mmCIF file of C-alpha atoms in Angstrom:
data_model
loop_
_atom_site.group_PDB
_atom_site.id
_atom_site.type_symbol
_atom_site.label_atom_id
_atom_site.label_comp_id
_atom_site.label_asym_id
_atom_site.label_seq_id
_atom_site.Cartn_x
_atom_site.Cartn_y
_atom_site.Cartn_z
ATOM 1 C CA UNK C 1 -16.027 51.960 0.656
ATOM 2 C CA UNK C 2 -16.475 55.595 1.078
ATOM 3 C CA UNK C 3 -14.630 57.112 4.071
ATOM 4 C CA UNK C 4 -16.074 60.739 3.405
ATOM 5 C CA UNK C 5 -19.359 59.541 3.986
ATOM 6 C CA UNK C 6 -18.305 60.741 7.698
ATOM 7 C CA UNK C 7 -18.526 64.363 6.119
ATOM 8 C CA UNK C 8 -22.198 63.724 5.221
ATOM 9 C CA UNK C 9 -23.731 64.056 1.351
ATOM 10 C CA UNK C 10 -25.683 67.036 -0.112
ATOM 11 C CA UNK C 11 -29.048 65.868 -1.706
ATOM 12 C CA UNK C 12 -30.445 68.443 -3.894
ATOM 13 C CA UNK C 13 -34.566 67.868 -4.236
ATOM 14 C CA UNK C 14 -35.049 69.400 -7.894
ATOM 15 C CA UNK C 15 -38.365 69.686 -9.814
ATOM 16 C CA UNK C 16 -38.176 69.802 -13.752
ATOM 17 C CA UNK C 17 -34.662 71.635 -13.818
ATOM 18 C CA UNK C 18 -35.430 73.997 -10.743
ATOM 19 C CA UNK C 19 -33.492 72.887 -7.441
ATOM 20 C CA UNK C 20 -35.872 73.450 -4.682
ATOM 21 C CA UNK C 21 -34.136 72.633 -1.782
ATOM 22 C CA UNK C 22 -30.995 71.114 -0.767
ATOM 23 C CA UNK C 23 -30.662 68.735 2.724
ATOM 24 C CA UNK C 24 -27.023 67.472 4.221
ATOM 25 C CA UNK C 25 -27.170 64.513 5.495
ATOM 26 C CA UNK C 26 -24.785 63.531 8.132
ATOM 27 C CA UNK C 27 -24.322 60.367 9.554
ATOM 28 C CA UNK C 28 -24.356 60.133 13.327
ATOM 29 C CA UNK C 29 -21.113 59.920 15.775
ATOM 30 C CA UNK C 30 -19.333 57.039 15.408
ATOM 31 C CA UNK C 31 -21.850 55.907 12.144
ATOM 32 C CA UNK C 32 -21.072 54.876 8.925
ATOM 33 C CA UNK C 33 -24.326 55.764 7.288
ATOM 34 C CA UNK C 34 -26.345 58.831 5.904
ATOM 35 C CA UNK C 35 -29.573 56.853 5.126
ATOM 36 C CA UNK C 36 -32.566 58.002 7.068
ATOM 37 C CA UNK C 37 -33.849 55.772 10.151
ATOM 38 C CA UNK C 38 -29.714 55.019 11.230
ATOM 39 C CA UNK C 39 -29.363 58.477 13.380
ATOM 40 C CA UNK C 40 -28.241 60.869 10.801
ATOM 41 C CA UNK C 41 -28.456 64.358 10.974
ATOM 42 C CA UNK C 42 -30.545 66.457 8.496
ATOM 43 C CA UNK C 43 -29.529 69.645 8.140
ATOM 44 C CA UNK C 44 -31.912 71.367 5.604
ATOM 45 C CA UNK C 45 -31.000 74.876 3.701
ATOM 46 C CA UNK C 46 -32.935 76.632 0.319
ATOM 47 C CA UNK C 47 -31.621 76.422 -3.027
ATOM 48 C CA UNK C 48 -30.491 79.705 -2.753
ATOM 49 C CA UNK C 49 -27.905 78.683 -0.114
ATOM 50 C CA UNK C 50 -24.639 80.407 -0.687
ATOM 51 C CA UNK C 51 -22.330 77.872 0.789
ATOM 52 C CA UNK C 52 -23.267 75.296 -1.643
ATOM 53 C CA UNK C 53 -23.336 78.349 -4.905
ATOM 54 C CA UNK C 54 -20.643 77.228 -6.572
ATOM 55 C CA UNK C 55 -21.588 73.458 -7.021
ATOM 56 C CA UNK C 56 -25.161 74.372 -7.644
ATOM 57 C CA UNK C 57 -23.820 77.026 -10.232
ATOM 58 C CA UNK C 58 -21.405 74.012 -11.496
ATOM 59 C CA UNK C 59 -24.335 71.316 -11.918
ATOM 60 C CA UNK C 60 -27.102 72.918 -13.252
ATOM 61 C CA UNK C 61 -25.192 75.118 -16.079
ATOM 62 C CA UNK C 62 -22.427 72.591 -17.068
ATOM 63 C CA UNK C 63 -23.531 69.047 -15.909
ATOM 64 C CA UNK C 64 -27.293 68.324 -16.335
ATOM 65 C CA UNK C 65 -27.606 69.100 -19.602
ATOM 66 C CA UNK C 66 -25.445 66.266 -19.606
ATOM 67 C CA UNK C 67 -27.530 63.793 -17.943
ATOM 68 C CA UNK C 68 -30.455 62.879 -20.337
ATOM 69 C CA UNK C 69 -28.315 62.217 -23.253
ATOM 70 C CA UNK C 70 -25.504 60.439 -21.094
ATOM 71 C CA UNK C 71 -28.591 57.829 -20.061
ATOM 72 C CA UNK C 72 -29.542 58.220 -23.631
ATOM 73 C CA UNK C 73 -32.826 59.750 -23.506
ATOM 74 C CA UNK C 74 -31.498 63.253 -25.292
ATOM 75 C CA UNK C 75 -34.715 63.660 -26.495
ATOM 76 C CA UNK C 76 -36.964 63.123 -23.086
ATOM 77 C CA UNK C 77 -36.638 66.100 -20.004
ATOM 78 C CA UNK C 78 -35.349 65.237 -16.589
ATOM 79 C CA UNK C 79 -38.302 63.942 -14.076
ATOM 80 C CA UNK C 80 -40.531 66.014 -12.617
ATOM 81 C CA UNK C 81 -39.718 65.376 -9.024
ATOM 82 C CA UNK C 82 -36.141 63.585 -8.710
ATOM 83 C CA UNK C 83 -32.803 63.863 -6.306
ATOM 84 C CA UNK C 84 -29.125 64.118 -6.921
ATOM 85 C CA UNK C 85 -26.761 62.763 -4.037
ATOM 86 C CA UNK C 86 -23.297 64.593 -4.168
ATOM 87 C CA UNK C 87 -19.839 63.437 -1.829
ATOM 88 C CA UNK C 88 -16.980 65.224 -0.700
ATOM 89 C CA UNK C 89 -13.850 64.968 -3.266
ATOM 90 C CA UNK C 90 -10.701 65.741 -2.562
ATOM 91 C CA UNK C 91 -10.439 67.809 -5.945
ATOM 92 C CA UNK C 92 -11.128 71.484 -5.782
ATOM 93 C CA UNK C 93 -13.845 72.915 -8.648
ATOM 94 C CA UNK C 94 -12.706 75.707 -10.943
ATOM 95 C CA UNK C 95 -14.908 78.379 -9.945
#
């Protein structure tokens, strides 16, 4: 379903529109999961972290703006306390 699961996902922890930490998630060897409890590997870094900059840059300037209306609550603000999952993709970002 998702072979680059073996890569492990990024979870960025954000309050209101502030990301306040970010945690990769890898699944153990020989695993096919990143959930907690099945052996992953946390690996956790601050939202300043420049090895993620450019998709942090990417998703808080560009895409969440994007979010509230695309669920169609344009007129309510993102949770206080809420998570965004991100995969590997075999495109590259404009920087």
């Amino acid at each position: 379903f998702c072979p680059r699961i073996l890569e492990g996902e990024l979870r960025y922890n954000c309050v209101v529109d502030a990301l306040v930490g970010i945690i990769h998630k890898k699944p153990k060897d020989g695993g096919i999961s990143a959930v907690g409890g099945t052996g992953c590997i946390y690996t956790y870094y601050g939202p300043e972290e420049v090895k993620f900059k450019n998709l942090t840059t990417i998703f808080f300037e560009r895409d969440l703006p994007k979010v509230m209306p695309a669920l169609g609550l344009a007129d309510e603000p993102v949770p206080l306390w809420w998570t965004t999952d991100f995969m590997q993709s075999a495109e590259t970002l404009p920087n």
